[in-house]
mmCIF file of C-alpha atoms in Angstrom:
data_model
loop_
_atom_site.group_PDB
_atom_site.id
_atom_site.type_symbol
_atom_site.label_atom_id
_atom_site.label_comp_id
_atom_site.label_asym_id
_atom_site.label_seq_id
_atom_site.Cartn_x
_atom_site.Cartn_y
_atom_site.Cartn_z
ATOM 1 C CA MET T 172 0.000 0.000 0.000
ATOM 2 C CA GLN T 173 2.694 2.418 1.024
ATOM 3 C CA ASN T 174 4.855 1.540 -1.982
ATOM 4 C CA GLN T 175 1.915 2.194 -4.190
ATOM 5 C CA GLU T 176 1.461 5.603 -2.622
ATOM 6 C CA TYR T 177 5.089 6.545 -3.142
ATOM 7 C CA LYS T 178 4.837 5.356 -6.715
ATOM 8 C CA MET T 179 1.765 7.498 -7.261
ATOM 9 C CA LYS T 180 3.555 10.539 -5.869
ATOM 10 C CA ASP T 181 6.487 9.927 -8.238
ATOM 11 C CA GLU T 182 4.251 9.582 -11.233
ATOM 12 C CA ASN T 183 2.526 12.816 -10.410
ATOM 13 C CA THR T 184 5.529 15.048 -9.821
ATOM 14 C CA ASP T 185 5.123 16.637 -13.260
ATOM 15 C CA PHE T 186 2.126 18.597 -12.176
ATOM 16 C CA GLU T 187 2.707 18.495 -8.441
ATOM 17 C CA VAL T 188 -0.568 17.081 -7.232
ATOM 18 C CA ARG T 189 0.325 17.328 -3.575
ATOM 19 C CA SER T 190 1.973 20.723 -3.628
ATOM 20 C CA LEU T 191 -0.880 22.303 -5.585
ATOM 21 C CA ASP T 192 -3.382 20.921 -3.201
ATOM 22 C CA THR T 193 -1.811 20.686 0.176
ATOM 23 C CA MET T 194 -4.571 22.489 1.995
ATOM 24 C CA CYS T 195 -7.024 20.506 4.058
ATOM 25 C CA THR T 196 -4.827 17.463 4.283
ATOM 26 C CA ASN T 197 -3.925 14.774 6.708
ATOM 27 C CA GLU T 198 -0.267 15.154 7.657
ATOM 28 C CA SER T 199 -0.328 12.375 10.193
ATOM 29 C CA GLU T 200 1.818 9.330 9.475
ATOM 30 C CA LEU T 201 -0.003 7.262 12.056
ATOM 31 C CA ASN T 202 -2.433 4.541 11.067
ATOM 32 C CA HIS T 203 -5.395 4.703 13.376
ATOM 33 C CA PRO T 204 -8.591 2.674 13.112
ATOM 34 C CA TRP T 205 -11.327 4.475 11.204
ATOM 35 C CA TRP T 206 -13.440 5.217 14.254
ATOM 36 C CA TYR T 207 -10.720 7.554 15.550
ATOM 37 C CA ASN T 208 -12.225 9.938 12.989
ATOM 38 C CA PHE T 209 -15.276 10.486 15.173
ATOM 39 C CA LYS T 210 -13.446 13.277 16.977
ATOM 40 C CA TYR T 211 -13.522 15.231 13.710
ATOM 41 C CA LEU T 212 -17.258 14.655 13.532
ATOM 42 C CA LEU T 213 -17.510 16.448 16.885
ATOM 43 C CA VAL T 214 -15.347 19.325 15.608
ATOM 44 C CA GLY T 215 -17.651 19.512 12.583
ATOM 45 C CA ILE T 216 -20.762 19.639 14.780
ATOM 46 C CA LEU T 217 -19.262 22.571 16.692
ATOM 47 C CA PHE T 218 -18.342 24.296 13.407
ATOM 48 C CA GLY T 219 -21.887 23.758 12.116
ATOM 49 C CA PHE T 220 -23.304 25.342 15.276
ATOM 50 C CA ILE T 221 -21.032 28.402 14.927
ATOM 51 C CA LEU T 222 -21.773 28.803 11.200
ATOM 52 C CA ILE T 223 -25.529 28.860 11.806
ATOM 53 C CA LYS T 224 -25.592 31.005 14.936
ATOM 54 C CA SER T 225 -23.190 33.600 13.493
ATOM 55 C CA GLU T 226 -25.309 33.711 10.293
ATOM 56 C CA VAL T 227 -22.221 33.102 8.134
ATOM 57 C CA VAL T 228 -24.350 30.628 6.163
ATOM 58 C CA SER T 229 -26.836 33.334 5.221
ATOM 59 C CA TRP T 230 -26.983 34.476 1.599
ATOM 60 C CA PHE T 231 -28.156 37.842 2.983
ATOM 61 C CA ARG T 232 -24.969 38.242 5.056
ATOM 62 C CA ILE T 233 -22.783 37.439 2.035
ATOM 63 C CA GLN T 234 -24.422 40.150 -0.109
ATOM 64 C CA GLU T 235 -24.097 42.586 2.829
ATOM 65 C CA MET T 236 -20.374 41.766 3.069
ATOM 66 C CA PHE T 237 -19.681 42.223 -0.641
ATOM 67 C CA HIS T 238 -21.458 45.604 -0.542
ATOM 68 C CA PHE T 239 -19.456 46.685 2.549
ATOM 69 C CA GLN T 240 -22.677 47.385 4.421
ATOM 70 C CA ALA T 241 -21.707 45.761 7.724
ATOM 71 C CA PHE T 242 -18.611 44.785 9.647
ATOM 72 C CA HIS T 243 -20.039 41.425 10.788
ATOM 73 C CA MET T 244 -18.416 39.052 8.242
ATOM 74 C CA TYR T 245 -15.108 40.944 8.193
ATOM 75 C CA GLY T 246 -15.039 40.799 11.981
ATOM 76 C CA ILE T 247 -15.562 37.022 11.946
ATOM 77 C CA ILE T 248 -12.947 36.236 9.290
ATOM 78 C CA GLY T 249 -10.485 38.781 10.706
ATOM 79 C CA SER T 250 -10.695 37.622 14.312
ATOM 80 C CA ALA T 251 -10.570 33.965 13.217
ATOM 81 C CA VAL T 252 -7.303 34.672 11.388
ATOM 82 C CA VAL T 253 -5.831 36.523 14.393
ATOM 83 C CA VAL T 254 -6.645 33.632 16.754
ATOM 84 C CA GLY T 255 -5.372 31.097 14.160
ATOM 85 C CA LEU T 256 -2.142 33.083 13.697
ATOM 86 C CA ILE T 257 -1.435 33.239 17.424
ATOM 87 C CA SER T 258 -2.230 29.526 17.802
ATOM 88 C CA VAL T 259 0.066 28.459 14.955
ATOM 89 C CA PHE T 260 2.798 30.776 16.283
ATOM 90 C CA LEU T 261 2.551 29.193 19.747
ATOM 91 C CA ILE T 262 2.514 25.641 18.336
ATOM 92 C CA LYS T 263 5.675 26.405 16.344
ATOM 93 C CA LYS T 264 7.448 28.309 19.108
ATOM 94 C CA PHE T 265 6.867 25.736 21.828
ATOM 95 C CA LYS T 266 6.942 22.776 19.426
ATOM 96 C CA ILE T 267 3.638 21.583 20.854
ATOM 97 C CA LYS T 268 2.896 17.986 19.893
ATOM 98 C CA THR T 269 -0.407 16.394 18.908
ATOM 99 C CA ILE T 270 -2.361 14.343 21.434
ATOM 100 C CA HIS T 271 -0.687 11.290 19.846
ATOM 101 C CA GLN T 272 2.774 12.792 20.442
ATOM 102 C CA GLU T 273 3.445 13.515 16.785
ATOM 103 C CA SER T 274 5.118 16.799 15.919
ATOM 104 C CA VAL T 275 2.844 19.183 14.015
ATOM 105 C CA ASP T 276 3.695 19.542 10.303
ATOM 106 C CA LEU T 277 3.230 22.973 8.791
ATOM 107 C CA HIS T 278 4.478 23.511 5.291
ATOM 108 C CA THR T 279 4.652 26.282 2.761
ATOM 109 C CA LYS T 280 2.189 26.460 -0.061
ATOM 110 C CA PRO T 281 3.891 27.666 -3.233
ATOM 111 C CA PHE T 282 2.298 30.379 -5.300
ATOM 112 C CA ASN T 283 0.781 29.512 -8.666
ATOM 113 C CA LYS T 284 -1.562 31.334 -11.025
ATOM 114 C CA GLY T 285 -4.410 29.057 -9.952
ATOM 115 C CA GLN T 286 -4.751 31.096 -6.782
ATOM 116 C CA ILE T 287 -5.629 34.139 -8.911
ATOM 117 C CA PHE T 288 -7.876 32.528 -11.544
ATOM 118 C CA GLY T 289 -9.393 29.947 -9.240
ATOM 119 C CA GLY T 290 -9.793 32.549 -6.517
ATOM 120 C CA LEU T 291 -11.796 34.840 -8.803
ATOM 121 C CA ILE T 292 -13.934 31.946 -10.070
ATOM 122 C CA PHE T 293 -14.700 30.833 -6.521
ATOM 123 C CA GLY T 294 -15.527 34.458 -5.618
ATOM 124 C CA PHE T 295 -18.166 34.566 -8.373
ATOM 125 C CA GLY T 296 -19.669 31.339 -7.043
ATOM 126 C CA TRP T 297 -19.511 32.572 -3.452
ATOM 127 C CA ALA T 298 -21.612 35.641 -4.272
ATOM 128 C CA LEU T 299 -24.140 33.576 -6.263
ATOM 129 C CA THR T 300 -24.644 30.708 -3.823
ATOM 130 C CA GLY T 301 -24.114 32.825 -0.722
ATOM 131 C CA ALA T 302 -21.879 30.093 0.581
ATOM 132 C CA CYS T 303 -18.330 28.913 0.666
ATOM 133 C CA PRO T 304 -17.931 25.120 0.985
ATOM 134 C CA GLY T 305 -18.386 24.905 4.790
ATOM 135 C CA PRO T 306 -21.662 26.833 4.765
ATOM 136 C CA ILE T 307 -22.976 24.766 1.819
ATOM 137 C CA TYR T 308 -22.947 21.721 4.130
ATOM 138 C CA ALA T 309 -24.489 23.812 6.917
ATOM 139 C CA GLN T 310 -27.285 25.136 4.680
ATOM 140 C CA ILE T 311 -28.289 21.560 3.837
ATOM 141 C CA GLY T 312 -28.211 20.565 7.508
ATOM 142 C CA ALA T 313 -30.343 23.606 8.351
ATOM 143 C CA GLY T 314 -33.047 22.245 6.071
ATOM 144 C CA PHE T 315 -32.501 24.127 2.800
ATOM 145 C CA LEU T 316 -32.730 20.949 0.775
ATOM 146 C CA ALA T 317 -32.501 22.696 -2.603
ATOM 147 C CA VAL T 318 -28.845 23.377 -1.737
ATOM 148 C CA ILE T 319 -28.210 19.667 -2.399
ATOM 149 C CA VAL T 320 -28.262 20.797 -6.043
ATOM 150 C CA THR T 321 -25.521 23.340 -5.237
ATOM 151 C CA ILE T 322 -23.306 20.724 -3.610
ATOM 152 C CA LEU T 323 -23.766 18.178 -6.406
ATOM 153 C CA SER T 324 -22.847 20.907 -8.853
ATOM 154 C CA ALA T 325 -19.784 21.810 -6.772
ATOM 155 C CA ILE T 326 -18.663 18.168 -6.873
ATOM 156 C CA VAL T 327 -19.118 18.173 -10.661
ATOM 157 C CA GLY T 328 -17.109 21.427 -10.812
ATOM 158 C CA THR T 329 -14.273 19.834 -8.850
ATOM 159 C CA TRP T 330 -14.397 16.775 -11.115
ATOM 160 C CA VAL T 331 -14.253 18.891 -14.283
ATOM 161 C CA TYR T 332 -11.284 20.786 -12.835
ATOM 162 C CA GLY T 333 -9.530 17.443 -12.280
ATOM 163 C CA LEU T 334 -10.307 16.448 -15.843
ATOM 164 C CA ILE T 335 -8.897 19.570 -17.512
ATOM 165 C CA ARG T 336 -6.329 20.773 -14.975
ATOM 166 C CA GLU T 337 -3.318 19.977 -17.159
ATOM 167 C CA LYS T 338 -4.657 22.349 -19.812
ATOM 168 C CA LEU T 339 -5.161 25.209 -17.350
ATOM 169 C CA PRO T 340 -2.501 27.816 -16.558
ATOM 170 C CA HIS T 341 -0.927 27.218 -13.153
ATOM 171 C CA MET L 259 -27.903 29.199 29.244
ATOM 172 C CA LEU L 260 -30.207 27.728 26.611
ATOM 173 C CA GLU L 261 -31.621 31.182 25.935
ATOM 174 C CA LEU L 262 -28.095 32.541 25.503
ATOM 175 C CA LEU L 263 -27.230 29.781 23.010
ATOM 176 C CA LYS L 264 -30.342 30.585 21.031
ATOM 177 C CA GLN L 265 -29.228 34.182 20.467
ATOM 178 C CA PRO L 266 -27.359 35.058 17.271
ATOM 179 C CA MET L 267 -23.623 34.854 17.904
ATOM 180 C CA PRO L 268 -21.760 38.187 17.655
ATOM 181 C CA TRP L 269 -18.677 38.306 15.410
ATOM 182 C CA TYR L 270 -16.264 38.628 18.332
ATOM 183 C CA VAL L 271 -17.431 35.269 19.677
ATOM 184 C CA ALA L 272 -17.849 33.402 16.368
ATOM 185 C CA GLY L 273 -14.547 34.534 14.815
ATOM 186 C CA PRO L 274 -12.234 33.461 17.672
ATOM 187 C CA LEU L 275 -14.108 30.143 18.015
ATOM 188 C CA ILE L 276 -13.584 29.422 14.301
ATOM 189 C CA GLY L 277 -9.924 30.433 14.711
ATOM 190 C CA LEU L 278 -9.564 27.872 17.510
ATOM 191 C CA LEU L 279 -10.566 25.099 15.095
ATOM 192 C CA VAL L 280 -7.109 25.531 13.504
ATOM 193 C CA PRO L 281 -5.080 24.447 16.577
ATOM 194 C CA ALA L 282 -7.820 21.965 17.544
ATOM 195 C CA LEU L 283 -7.400 20.017 14.290
ATOM 196 C CA LEU L 284 -3.611 20.346 14.318
ATOM 197 C CA LEU L 285 -3.366 18.994 17.860
ATOM 198 C CA LEU L 286 -6.032 16.302 17.508
ATOM 199 C CA GLY L 287 -4.162 14.629 14.688
ATOM 200 C CA ASN L 288 -2.003 16.885 12.514
ATOM 201 C CA LYS L 289 -4.925 17.856 10.305
ATOM 202 C CA HIS L 290 -5.055 21.095 8.324
ATOM 203 C CA PHE L 291 -8.361 22.951 8.562
ATOM 204 C CA GLY L 292 -10.179 23.011 5.224
ATOM 205 C CA ILE L 293 -13.475 22.039 3.714
ATOM 206 C CA SER L 294 -13.337 22.223 -0.086
ATOM 207 C CA SER L 295 -11.047 19.177 -0.338
ATOM 208 C CA SER L 296 -14.032 17.088 0.714
ATOM 209 C CA PHE L 297 -15.409 17.584 -2.832
ATOM 210 C CA ARG L 298 -12.183 16.144 -4.236
ATOM 211 C CA HIS L 299 -12.309 13.173 -1.863
ATOM 212 C CA ILE L 300 -15.903 12.489 -2.918
ATOM 213 C CA CYS L 301 -14.788 12.532 -6.579
ATOM 214 C CA ALA L 302 -11.850 10.238 -5.759
ATOM 215 C CA ALA L 303 -14.113 7.833 -3.873
ATOM 216 C CA CYS L 304 -17.061 7.786 -6.287
ATOM 217 C CA VAL L 305 -15.962 8.658 -9.848
ATOM 218 C CA PRO L 306 -12.141 8.737 -10.145
ATOM 219 C CA ALA L 307 -12.477 7.793 -13.860
ATOM 220 C CA LYS L 308 -8.707 7.188 -14.127
ATOM 221 C CA ILE L 309 -8.053 10.933 -13.808
ATOM 222 C CA PRO L 310 -4.615 11.333 -12.143
ATOM 223 C CA PHE L 311 -5.923 14.166 -9.910
ATOM 224 C CA PHE L 312 -8.329 11.694 -8.291
ATOM 225 C CA LYS L 313 -5.927 8.762 -8.052
ATOM 226 C CA TYR L 314 -4.773 8.893 -4.456
ATOM 227 C CA ASN L 315 -5.572 7.130 -1.237
ATOM 228 C CA TRP L 316 -8.708 9.087 -0.297
ATOM 229 C CA LYS L 317 -9.282 6.821 2.708
ATOM 230 C CA LYS L 318 -6.333 8.547 4.381
ATOM 231 C CA GLU L 319 -8.312 11.789 4.110
ATOM 232 C CA MET L 320 -11.507 10.251 5.486
ATOM 233 C CA TRP L 321 -11.253 12.537 8.530
ATOM 234 C CA ASN L 322 -12.294 15.398 6.224
ATOM 235 C CA LEU L 323 -15.532 13.610 5.328
ATOM 236 C CA PHE L 324 -16.265 13.085 9.040
ATOM 237 C CA LEU L 325 -15.680 16.822 9.559
ATOM 238 C CA VAL L 326 -18.177 17.863 6.867
ATOM 239 C CA ALA L 327 -20.714 15.261 8.016
ATOM 240 C CA GLY L 328 -20.387 16.911 11.428
ATOM 241 C CA ILE L 329 -21.204 20.305 9.899
ATOM 242 C CA VAL L 330 -24.444 18.921 8.441
ATOM 243 C CA ILE L 331 -25.414 17.328 11.777
ATOM 244 C CA GLY L 332 -24.391 20.402 13.790
ATOM 245 C CA ALA L 333 -26.398 22.717 11.547
ATOM 246 C CA PHE L 334 -29.414 20.414 11.784
ATOM 247 C CA ILE L 335 -29.305 20.292 15.595
ATOM 248 C CA THR L 336 -28.746 24.052 15.829
ATOM 249 C CA GLN L 337 -31.624 24.908 13.546
ATOM 250 C CA LYS L 338 -33.947 22.456 15.303
ATOM 251 C CA TYR L 339 -33.144 23.145 18.951
ATOM 252 C CA PHE L 340 -31.237 26.447 19.165
ATOM 253 C CA SER L 341 -33.149 28.600 16.728
ATOM 254 C CA ASN L 342 -34.885 31.766 17.893
ATOM 255 C CA ASN L 343 -36.799 31.984 14.589
ATOM 256 C CA GLU L 344 -35.833 35.620 14.121
ATOM 257 C CA PRO L 345 -34.843 37.019 10.728
ATOM 258 C CA VAL L 346 -31.149 37.641 9.993
ATOM 259 C CA GLN L 347 -30.064 41.022 11.398
ATOM 260 C CA ILE L 348 -28.824 42.497 8.128
ATOM 261 C CA SER L 349 -28.354 46.233 7.783
ATOM 262 C CA GLU L 350 -31.196 48.384 6.518
ATOM 263 C CA SER L 351 -29.216 49.426 3.430
ATOM 264 C CA THR L 352 -28.695 45.781 2.430
ATOM 265 C CA LYS L 353 -32.378 45.091 2.901
ATOM 266 C CA GLN L 354 -33.288 48.004 0.652
ATOM 267 C CA LEU L 355 -30.825 46.856 -1.987
ATOM 268 C CA LEU L 356 -32.215 43.313 -1.978
ATOM 269 C CA GLN L 357 -35.782 44.627 -2.132
ATOM 270 C CA SER L 358 -34.785 46.567 -5.250
ATOM 271 C CA TRP L 359 -33.806 43.122 -6.640
ATOM 272 C CA HIS L 360 -37.369 41.983 -5.853
ATOM 273 C CA ILE L 361 -36.418 39.753 -2.936
ATOM 274 C CA THR L 362 -39.396 39.719 -0.615
ATOM 275 C CA ASP L 363 -38.814 36.960 1.935
ATOM 276 C CA PHE L 364 -36.422 37.965 4.726
ATOM 277 C CA SER L 365 -37.782 35.557 7.325
ATOM 278 C CA GLY L 366 -35.083 32.854 7.245
ATOM 279 C CA LEU L 367 -31.345 32.422 6.766
ATOM 280 C CA MET L 368 -31.813 32.136 3.008
ATOM 281 C CA PRO L 369 -34.214 33.844 0.595
ATOM 282 C CA MET L 370 -36.802 31.245 -0.373
ATOM 283 C CA ASP L 371 -37.427 33.335 -3.523
ATOM 284 C CA ILE L 372 -34.148 31.836 -4.780
ATOM 285 C CA PHE L 373 -33.327 28.757 -2.705
ATOM 286 C CA GLY L 374 -36.748 27.172 -2.225
ATOM 287 C CA THR L 375 -37.146 23.651 -3.605
ATOM 288 C CA ALA L 376 -39.722 25.054 -6.050
ATOM 289 C CA GLN L 377 -36.886 27.016 -7.729
ATOM 290 C CA ILE L 378 -34.683 24.003 -8.508
ATOM 291 C CA LEU L 379 -35.928 23.586 -12.065
ATOM 292 C CA SER L 380 -36.283 27.317 -12.779
ATOM 293 C CA LEU L 381 -33.833 29.797 -14.313
ATOM 294 C CA LYS L 382 -33.039 31.003 -10.773
ATOM 295 C CA GLY L 383 -32.121 27.460 -9.769
ATOM 296 C CA LEU L 384 -29.899 27.116 -12.823
ATOM 297 C CA ILE L 385 -28.017 30.358 -12.134
ATOM 298 C CA PHE L 386 -27.775 30.396 -8.328
ATOM 299 C CA MET L 387 -27.486 26.692 -7.564
ATOM 300 C CA VAL L 388 -26.232 24.848 -10.647
ATOM 301 C CA ILE L 389 -23.852 27.476 -12.063
ATOM 302 C CA GLY L 390 -23.030 28.953 -8.640
ATOM 303 C CA GLY L 391 -22.212 25.535 -7.206
ATOM 304 C CA PHE L 392 -20.095 24.620 -10.217
ATOM 305 C CA LEU L 393 -18.038 27.823 -9.847
ATOM 306 C CA VAL L 394 -17.523 27.097 -6.131
ATOM 307 C CA GLY L 395 -16.314 23.535 -6.791
ATOM 308 C CA PHE L 396 -14.164 24.410 -9.802
ATOM 309 C CA GLY L 397 -12.746 27.628 -8.347
ATOM 310 C CA THR L 398 -11.830 26.294 -4.922
ATOM 311 C CA ARG L 399 -9.924 23.369 -6.387
ATOM 312 C CA TYR L 400 -8.194 25.566 -8.973
ATOM 313 C CA ALA L 401 -7.180 27.928 -6.164
ATOM 314 C CA GLY L 402 -6.181 24.985 -3.964
ATOM 315 C CA GLY L 403 -8.481 25.864 -1.072
ATOM 316 C CA CYS L 404 -11.453 27.873 0.103
ATOM 317 C CA THR L 405 -12.217 30.356 2.841
ATOM 318 C CA SER L 406 -11.244 27.789 5.473
ATOM 319 C CA GLY L 407 -8.178 26.291 3.795
ATOM 320 C CA HIS L 408 -6.706 29.514 2.416
ATOM 321 C CA SER L 409 -8.228 32.456 4.277
ATOM 322 C CA ILE L 410 -8.124 30.919 7.742
ATOM 323 C CA MET L 411 -5.616 28.030 7.776
ATOM 324 C CA GLY L 412 -3.291 29.481 5.107
ATOM 325 C CA LEU L 413 -3.231 33.019 6.503
ATOM 326 C CA SER L 414 -2.736 31.630 10.025
ATOM 327 C CA ASN L 415 0.402 29.957 8.655
ATOM 328 C CA LEU L 416 1.490 33.225 6.976
ATOM 329 C CA GLN L 417 1.282 31.891 3.427
ATOM 330 C CA PHE L 418 1.628 34.538 0.717
ATOM 331 C CA SER L 419 -0.222 32.330 -1.776
ATOM 332 C CA SER L 420 -3.192 32.209 0.599
ATOM 333 C CA LEU L 421 -3.227 36.005 0.770
ATOM 334 C CA ILE L 422 -3.377 36.147 -3.048
ATOM 335 C CA ALA L 423 -6.170 33.550 -3.072
ATOM 336 C CA THR L 424 -8.135 35.450 -0.408
ATOM 337 C CA CYS L 425 -7.853 38.682 -2.425
ATOM 338 C CA GLY L 426 -9.125 36.711 -5.430
ATOM 339 C CA PHE L 427 -12.135 35.385 -3.460
ATOM 340 C CA MET L 428 -13.055 38.875 -2.262
ATOM 341 C CA LEU L 429 -12.538 40.565 -5.619
ATOM 342 C CA GLY L 430 -14.569 37.888 -7.432
ATOM 343 C CA GLY L 431 -17.384 38.190 -4.908
ATOM 344 C CA ILE L 432 -17.406 41.999 -5.014
ATOM 345 C CA LEU L 433 -17.515 41.999 -8.828
ATOM 346 C CA MET L 434 -20.336 39.445 -8.957
ATOM 347 C CA SER L 435 -22.432 41.001 -6.199
ATOM 348 C CA ASN L 436 -22.060 44.640 -7.273
ATOM 349 C CA PHE L 437 -21.818 44.522 -11.046
ATOM 350 C CA ILE L 438 -23.308 41.255 -12.316
ATOM 351 C CA LEU L 439 -26.072 40.308 -9.848
ATOM 352 C CA PRO L 440 -28.115 43.485 -10.521
ATOM 353 C CA TYR L 441 -28.319 42.443 -14.187
ATOM 354 C CA ILE L 442 -29.093 38.817 -13.337
ATOM 355 C CA PHE L 443 -32.067 39.942 -11.233
ATOM 356 C CA LYS L 444 -33.459 41.834 -14.214
ATOM 357 C CA LEU L 445 -33.945 38.461 -15.926
ATOM 358 C CA PHE L 446 -36.765 37.433 -13.598
#
């Protein structure tokens, strides 16, 4: 299994699959049973609660943000970044380990043109759907079942990107 | 306590709590906060179609699918048991703007004029859900992350590329909301 993985990485070095998409990844080298993942379910439940109660999932709030008519969304994203920054700084400075005694891996994410083009494309979608990916899941959970169409379409969008990515400027 | 939890959460509570998810995931198991990758894992698990971008061991990233399943469950519980059934507290100027776009229903988190199930097969459904969703899925993967992966996790780790991506998200959203949406609403 592991050999196969290394082989896959080698085959893909031409277009740097991992380095182009290193966000949201599992950096752990440990092999835990699948049910260890339930702790992330709990983190998700907490995130879902915050997204609903702070109204981040609201299409109304997203339009308000993009018209600069309230501080609410900027306050949330800004203060989240400040707390995240301090946390990452402290983890690095004191070399804090995970609860399984692994050292925390933080790596650089190289710049490529995808961050500009893809960023703009996602921005268009964000203003239309009123949701970035986290809130799409939350909207469905909150009972807006039509948003299942949005998520299926987002999965198709991701798939089409995978299909044509070698032809796109990066 | 229950009454307090039912109140809308102010930004200075919600923001820091979301920020704390970054160290929580790092310390629980070396996981980098991010949501949009779940779309890629779903593609890899369901329809990899021999595309190299989807040929990887998605089971190793299963934690991400547990995380997004948690969001759905958390949102469900919150809406069912912690809702105060009040409309979203948007500013008066936003409300006026949206009324000029002929949006009439401000009672819930989302305008049912656009996101009701009755709209799925309409032109509104095509533009806001089908095209909008496609742009979210395509754009986030092209950019290598979304608001969580780039704007929160990436900026927390001082990544220049994440700053560029975040500027792209904001600029794209501002352009769409200010200069394209007004014309889209004239179609209906």
